[in-house]
Amino acid sequence: MLKENIKQLRKSKGLSQEELAIKLNVVRQTISKWEQGLSVPDSEMLISISRVLETSVSTLLGENISEAKVDDLKVISEKLEIINLQLSEKKNLRRKIIHWLLISLCAITIIIFILLFLLNSPYFNWDYNNPENAVLGVAFHSFEWLFIRIAPIIFIASIVGIALTRKKV
């Protein structure tokens, strides 16, 4: 029982016989003899082994470790499954938010286009001798000029984004 437990715990920690021997200040052959059952560590060495392998002495001496590892793997796989489901839900939520933001951006772009068309640039009829009207007229004209040139690009990019973020069945 002891020989299998030392070997299984050493391997589960990713240690070679040489690495375990260095940590315990013994030669590699000593570890090999313990794992083959040709010799047994003394009580002080059992305590050192249990510290290095992060387990109890009673586990080293008596419990069957392979059964415990199967349960540990099952618990870890269940936790990973839960984490994967949470990540998937988060990704779907992010995709839905982006999708609806892009739809909103398209709607806003269309509404602004309609408003600019219906208003037919009313600031052309303003009295630009008044400084407030002049500044406001230039601001509106700048917005319209910039919007007319950038809006088609934004609209097309939004449509492409909507197509890419739609839910795939």
PDB file of C-alpha atoms in Angstrom:
ATOM      1  CA  MET A   1       0.000   0.000   0.000  1.00  0.00           C
ATOM      2  CA  LEU A   2       2.757   2.483   0.969  1.00  0.00           C
ATOM      3  CA  LYS A   3       4.792   1.848  -2.175  1.00  0.00           C
ATOM      4  CA  GLU A   4       1.817   2.471  -4.502  1.00  0.00           C
ATOM      5  CA  ASN A   5       0.763   5.572  -2.570  1.00  0.00           C
ATOM      6  CA  ILE A   6       4.225   7.163  -2.716  1.00  0.00           C
ATOM      7  CA  LYS A   7       4.449   6.476  -6.445  1.00  0.00           C
ATOM      8  CA  GLN A   8       0.939   7.718  -7.251  1.00  0.00           C
ATOM      9  CA  LEU A   9       1.290  10.875  -5.151  1.00  0.00           C
ATOM     10  CA  ARG A  10       4.713  11.632  -6.635  1.00  0.00           C
ATOM     11  CA  LYS A  11       3.357  11.277 -10.169  1.00  0.00           C
ATOM     12  CA  SER A  12       0.232  13.329  -9.376  1.00  0.00           C
ATOM     13  CA  LYS A  13       2.514  16.165  -8.228  1.00  0.00           C
ATOM     14  CA  GLY A  14       4.467  15.855 -11.462  1.00  0.00           C
ATOM     15  CA  LEU A  15       7.696  14.914  -9.717  1.00  0.00           C
ATOM     16  CA  SER A  16      10.296  12.475 -10.972  1.00  0.00           C
ATOM     17  CA  GLN A  17      12.065  10.140  -8.564  1.00  0.00           C
ATOM     18  CA  GLU A  18      15.112  12.387  -8.838  1.00  0.00           C
ATOM     19  CA  GLU A  19      13.139  15.545  -7.983  1.00  0.00           C
ATOM     20  CA  LEU A  20      11.486  13.889  -4.983  1.00  0.00           C
ATOM     21  CA  ALA A  21      14.877  12.588  -3.818  1.00  0.00           C
ATOM     22  CA  ILE A  22      16.340  16.102  -3.961  1.00  0.00           C
ATOM     23  CA  LYS A  23      13.439  17.509  -1.934  1.00  0.00           C
ATOM     24  CA  LEU A  24      13.873  14.778   0.683  1.00  0.00           C
ATOM     25  CA  ASN A  25      17.705  14.920   0.696  1.00  0.00           C
ATOM     26  CA  VAL A  26      18.074  11.269  -0.275  1.00  0.00           C
ATOM     27  CA  VAL A  27      19.397   9.518  -3.372  1.00  0.00           C
ATOM     28  CA  ARG A  28      17.112   8.515  -6.241  1.00  0.00           C
ATOM     29  CA  GLN A  29      17.715   4.833  -5.549  1.00  0.00           C
ATOM     30  CA  THR A  30      16.111   5.256  -2.116  1.00  0.00           C
ATOM     31  CA  ILE A  31      12.897   6.496  -3.732  1.00  0.00           C
ATOM     32  CA  SER A  32      13.044   3.619  -6.202  1.00  0.00           C
ATOM     33  CA  LYS A  33      13.406   1.084  -3.358  1.00  0.00           C
ATOM     34  CA  TRP A  34      10.419   2.585  -1.506  1.00  0.00           C
ATOM     35  CA  GLU A  35       8.273   2.436  -4.633  1.00  0.00           C
ATOM     36  CA  GLN A  36       9.308  -1.182  -5.325  1.00  0.00           C
ATOM     37  CA  GLY A  37       8.640  -2.177  -1.721  1.00  0.00           C
ATOM     38  CA  LEU A  38      12.268  -3.222  -1.132  1.00  0.00           C
ATOM     39  CA  SER A  39      12.609  -0.835   1.818  1.00  0.00           C
ATOM     40  CA  VAL A  40      10.401   1.378   3.980  1.00  0.00           C
ATOM     41  CA  PRO A  41      11.053   4.963   5.115  1.00  0.00           C
ATOM     42  CA  ASP A  42      11.377   5.585   8.851  1.00  0.00           C
ATOM     43  CA  SER A  43       8.836   7.684  10.771  1.00  0.00           C
ATOM     44  CA  GLU A  44      10.716  10.990  10.357  1.00  0.00           C
ATOM     45  CA  MET A  45      11.078  10.378   6.644  1.00  0.00           C
ATOM     46  CA  LEU A  46       7.334   9.579   6.381  1.00  0.00           C
ATOM     47  CA  ILE A  47       6.599  13.002   7.858  1.00  0.00           C
ATOM     48  CA  SER A  48       8.966  14.637   5.353  1.00  0.00           C
ATOM     49  CA  ILE A  49       7.391  12.717   2.470  1.00  0.00           C
ATOM     50  CA  SER A  50       3.908  13.747   3.571  1.00  0.00           C
ATOM     51  CA  ARG A  51       4.976  17.429   3.645  1.00  0.00           C
ATOM     52  CA  VAL A  52       6.598  17.306   0.204  1.00  0.00           C
ATOM     53  CA  LEU A  53       3.662  15.423  -1.338  1.00  0.00           C
ATOM     54  CA  GLU A  54       1.151  17.599   0.563  1.00  0.00           C
ATOM     55  CA  THR A  55      -0.764  14.743   2.132  1.00  0.00           C
ATOM     56  CA  SER A  56      -1.154  13.156   5.543  1.00  0.00           C
ATOM     57  CA  VAL A  57       0.963  10.316   6.871  1.00  0.00           C
ATOM     58  CA  SER A  58      -2.180   8.236   7.332  1.00  0.00           C
ATOM     59  CA  THR A  59      -2.924   8.652   3.628  1.00  0.00           C
ATOM     60  CA  LEU A  60       0.578   7.486   2.780  1.00  0.00           C
ATOM     61  CA  LEU A  61       0.241   4.447   5.028  1.00  0.00           C
ATOM     62  CA  GLY A  62      -3.273   3.271   4.535  1.00  0.00           C
ATOM     63  CA  GLU A  63      -5.762   4.931   2.236  1.00  0.00           C
ATOM     64  CA  ASN A  64      -6.193   3.871  -1.344  1.00  0.00           C
ATOM     65  CA  ILE A  65      -5.288   6.977  -3.332  1.00  0.00           C
ATOM     66  CA  SER A  66      -6.436   5.899  -6.761  1.00  0.00           C
ATOM     67  CA  GLU A  67     -10.099   5.917  -5.655  1.00  0.00           C
ATOM     68  CA  ALA A  68      -9.740   9.398  -4.206  1.00  0.00           C
ATOM     69  CA  LYS A  69      -8.197  10.646  -7.453  1.00  0.00           C
ATOM     70  CA  VAL A  70     -11.158   9.380  -9.491  1.00  0.00           C
ATOM     71  CA  ASP A  71     -13.499  11.372  -7.233  1.00  0.00           C
ATOM     72  CA  ASP A  72     -11.220  14.421  -7.486  1.00  0.00           C
ATOM     73  CA  LEU A  73     -11.253  14.192 -11.280  1.00  0.00           C
ATOM     74  CA  LYS A  74     -15.030  13.927 -11.268  1.00  0.00           C
ATOM     75  CA  VAL A  75     -15.353  17.021  -9.057  1.00  0.00           C
ATOM     76  CA  ILE A  76     -12.886  18.956 -11.209  1.00  0.00           C
ATOM     77  CA  SER A  77     -14.681  17.977 -14.420  1.00  0.00           C
ATOM     78  CA  GLU A  78     -18.037  19.051 -12.937  1.00  0.00           C
ATOM     79  CA  LYS A  79     -16.569  22.408 -11.906  1.00  0.00           C
ATOM     80  CA  LEU A  80     -15.061  22.871 -15.377  1.00  0.00           C
ATOM     81  CA  GLU A  81     -18.413  22.078 -16.948  1.00  0.00           C
ATOM     82  CA  ILE A  82     -20.099  24.728 -14.782  1.00  0.00           C
ATOM     83  CA  ILE A  83     -17.403  27.271 -15.659  1.00  0.00           C
ATOM     84  CA  ASN A  84     -17.783  26.488 -19.376  1.00  0.00           C
ATOM     85  CA  LEU A  85     -21.555  26.961 -19.158  1.00  0.00           C
ATOM     86  CA  GLN A  86     -21.096  30.302 -17.377  1.00  0.00           C
ATOM     87  CA  LEU A  87     -18.590  31.478 -19.981  1.00  0.00           C
ATOM     88  CA  SER A  88     -20.936  30.412 -22.770  1.00  0.00           C
ATOM     89  CA  GLU A  89     -23.848  32.298 -21.206  1.00  0.00           C
ATOM     90  CA  LYS A  90     -21.678  35.391 -20.758  1.00  0.00           C
ATOM     91  CA  LYS A  91     -20.557  35.202 -24.389  1.00  0.00           C
ATOM     92  CA  ASN A  92     -24.165  34.853 -25.597  1.00  0.00           C
ATOM     93  CA  LEU A  93     -25.270  37.814 -23.470  1.00  0.00           C
ATOM     94  CA  ARG A  94     -22.419  39.963 -24.821  1.00  0.00           C
ATOM     95  CA  ARG A  95     -23.327  38.929 -28.377  1.00  0.00           C
ATOM     96  CA  LYS A  96     -27.004  39.853 -27.816  1.00  0.00           C
ATOM     97  CA  ILE A  97     -26.090  43.253 -26.359  1.00  0.00           C
ATOM     98  CA  ILE A  98     -23.799  44.053 -29.295  1.00  0.00           C
ATOM     99  CA  HIS A  99     -26.453  42.837 -31.732  1.00  0.00           C
ATOM    100  CA  TRP A 100     -29.143  45.119 -30.295  1.00  0.00           C
ATOM    101  CA  LEU A 101     -26.741  48.069 -30.040  1.00  0.00           C
ATOM    102  CA  LEU A 102     -25.968  47.694 -33.738  1.00  0.00           C
ATOM    103  CA  ILE A 103     -29.686  47.522 -34.570  1.00  0.00           C
ATOM    104  CA  SER A 104     -30.188  50.698 -32.515  1.00  0.00           C
ATOM    105  CA  LEU A 105     -27.318  52.398 -34.337  1.00  0.00           C
ATOM    106  CA  CYS A 106     -28.948  51.559 -37.693  1.00  0.00           C
ATOM    107  CA  ALA A 107     -32.297  52.923 -36.488  1.00  0.00           C
ATOM    108  CA  ILE A 108     -30.706  56.142 -35.194  1.00  0.00           C
ATOM    109  CA  THR A 109     -28.823  56.613 -38.476  1.00  0.00           C
ATOM    110  CA  ILE A 110     -32.049  56.228 -40.474  1.00  0.00           C
ATOM    111  CA  ILE A 111     -33.951  58.611 -38.165  1.00  0.00           C
ATOM    112  CA  ILE A 112     -31.263  61.291 -38.501  1.00  0.00           C
ATOM    113  CA  PHE A 113     -31.282  60.889 -42.290  1.00  0.00           C
ATOM    114  CA  ILE A 114     -35.064  61.319 -42.338  1.00  0.00           C
ATOM    115  CA  LEU A 115     -34.894  64.373 -40.058  1.00  0.00           C
ATOM    116  CA  LEU A 116     -32.224  66.020 -42.208  1.00  0.00           C
ATOM    117  CA  PHE A 117     -34.279  65.321 -45.342  1.00  0.00           C
ATOM    118  CA  LEU A 118     -37.518  66.674 -43.825  1.00  0.00           C
ATOM    119  CA  LEU A 119     -35.839  69.777 -42.386  1.00  0.00           C
ATOM    120  CA  ASN A 120     -34.246  70.511 -45.762  1.00  0.00           C
ATOM    121  CA  SER A 121     -31.387  72.420 -44.110  1.00  0.00           C
ATOM    122  CA  PRO A 122     -33.431  75.241 -42.511  1.00  0.00           C
ATOM    123  CA  TYR A 123     -30.322  77.026 -41.287  1.00  0.00           C
ATOM    124  CA  PHE A 124     -29.686  78.317 -44.845  1.00  0.00           C
ATOM    125  CA  ASN A 125     -32.521  80.823 -44.278  1.00  0.00           C
ATOM    126  CA  TRP A 126     -31.085  82.157 -41.011  1.00  0.00           C
ATOM    127  CA  ASP A 127     -29.800  85.686 -40.534  1.00  0.00           C
ATOM    128  CA  TYR A 128     -26.044  85.153 -40.247  1.00  0.00           C
ATOM    129  CA  ASN A 129     -25.515  88.788 -39.176  1.00  0.00           C
ATOM    130  CA  ASN A 130     -26.558  87.665 -35.708  1.00  0.00           C
ATOM    131  CA  PRO A 131     -23.414  85.985 -34.180  1.00  0.00           C
ATOM    132  CA  GLU A 132     -25.442  83.351 -32.316  1.00  0.00           C
ATOM    133  CA  ASN A 133     -27.245  82.255 -35.475  1.00  0.00           C
ATOM    134  CA  ALA A 134     -23.965  82.229 -37.396  1.00  0.00           C
ATOM    135  CA  VAL A 135     -22.265  79.911 -34.905  1.00  0.00           C
ATOM    136  CA  LEU A 136     -25.311  77.659 -34.647  1.00  0.00           C
ATOM    137  CA  GLY A 137     -25.711  77.567 -38.455  1.00  0.00           C
ATOM    138  CA  VAL A 138     -22.066  76.604 -38.953  1.00  0.00           C
ATOM    139  CA  ALA A 139     -22.390  73.896 -36.283  1.00  0.00           C
ATOM    140  CA  PHE A 140     -25.508  72.430 -37.937  1.00  0.00           C
ATOM    141  CA  HIS A 141     -23.939  72.616 -41.377  1.00  0.00           C
ATOM    142  CA  SER A 142     -20.744  70.925 -40.112  1.00  0.00           C
ATOM    143  CA  PHE A 143     -22.775  68.160 -38.467  1.00  0.00           C
ATOM    144  CA  GLU A 144     -24.818  67.576 -41.618  1.00  0.00           C
ATOM    145  CA  TRP A 145     -21.757  67.627 -43.881  1.00  0.00           C
ATOM    146  CA  LEU A 146     -19.917  65.136 -41.627  1.00  0.00           C
ATOM    147  CA  PHE A 147     -22.986  62.951 -41.069  1.00  0.00           C
ATOM    148  CA  ILE A 148     -23.813  62.631 -44.779  1.00  0.00           C
ATOM    149  CA  ARG A 149     -20.288  61.396 -45.482  1.00  0.00           C
ATOM    150  CA  ILE A 150     -19.834  59.070 -42.488  1.00  0.00           C
ATOM    151  CA  ALA A 151     -23.377  57.725 -41.992  1.00  0.00           C
ATOM    152  CA  PRO A 152     -23.339  55.320 -44.983  1.00  0.00           C
ATOM    153  CA  ILE A 153     -20.141  53.743 -43.701  1.00  0.00           C
ATOM    154  CA  ILE A 154     -21.601  53.448 -40.179  1.00  0.00           C
ATOM    155  CA  PHE A 155     -24.851  52.034 -41.575  1.00  0.00           C
ATOM    156  CA  ILE A 156     -23.113  49.396 -43.720  1.00  0.00           C
ATOM    157  CA  ALA A 157     -20.772  48.450 -40.868  1.00  0.00           C
ATOM    158  CA  SER A 158     -23.782  48.095 -38.551  1.00  0.00           C
ATOM    159  CA  ILE A 159     -25.613  45.849 -41.027  1.00  0.00           C
ATOM    160  CA  VAL A 160     -22.521  43.653 -41.349  1.00  0.00           C
ATOM    161  CA  GLY A 161     -22.211  43.571 -37.534  1.00  0.00           C
ATOM    162  CA  ILE A 162     -25.869  42.595 -37.180  1.00  0.00           C
ATOM    163  CA  ALA A 163     -25.374  39.752 -39.645  1.00  0.00           C
ATOM    164  CA  LEU A 164     -22.269  38.552 -37.808  1.00  0.00           C
ATOM    165  CA  THR A 165     -23.825  38.712 -34.333  1.00  0.00           C
ATOM    166  CA  ARG A 166     -27.143  37.112 -35.145  1.00  0.00           C
ATOM    167  CA  LYS A 167     -27.873  33.866 -33.347  1.00  0.00           C
ATOM    168  CA  LYS A 168     -26.857  30.857 -35.356  1.00  0.00           C
ATOM    169  CA  VAL A 169     -29.381  28.033 -35.263  1.00  0.00           C
TER     170      VAL A 169
END
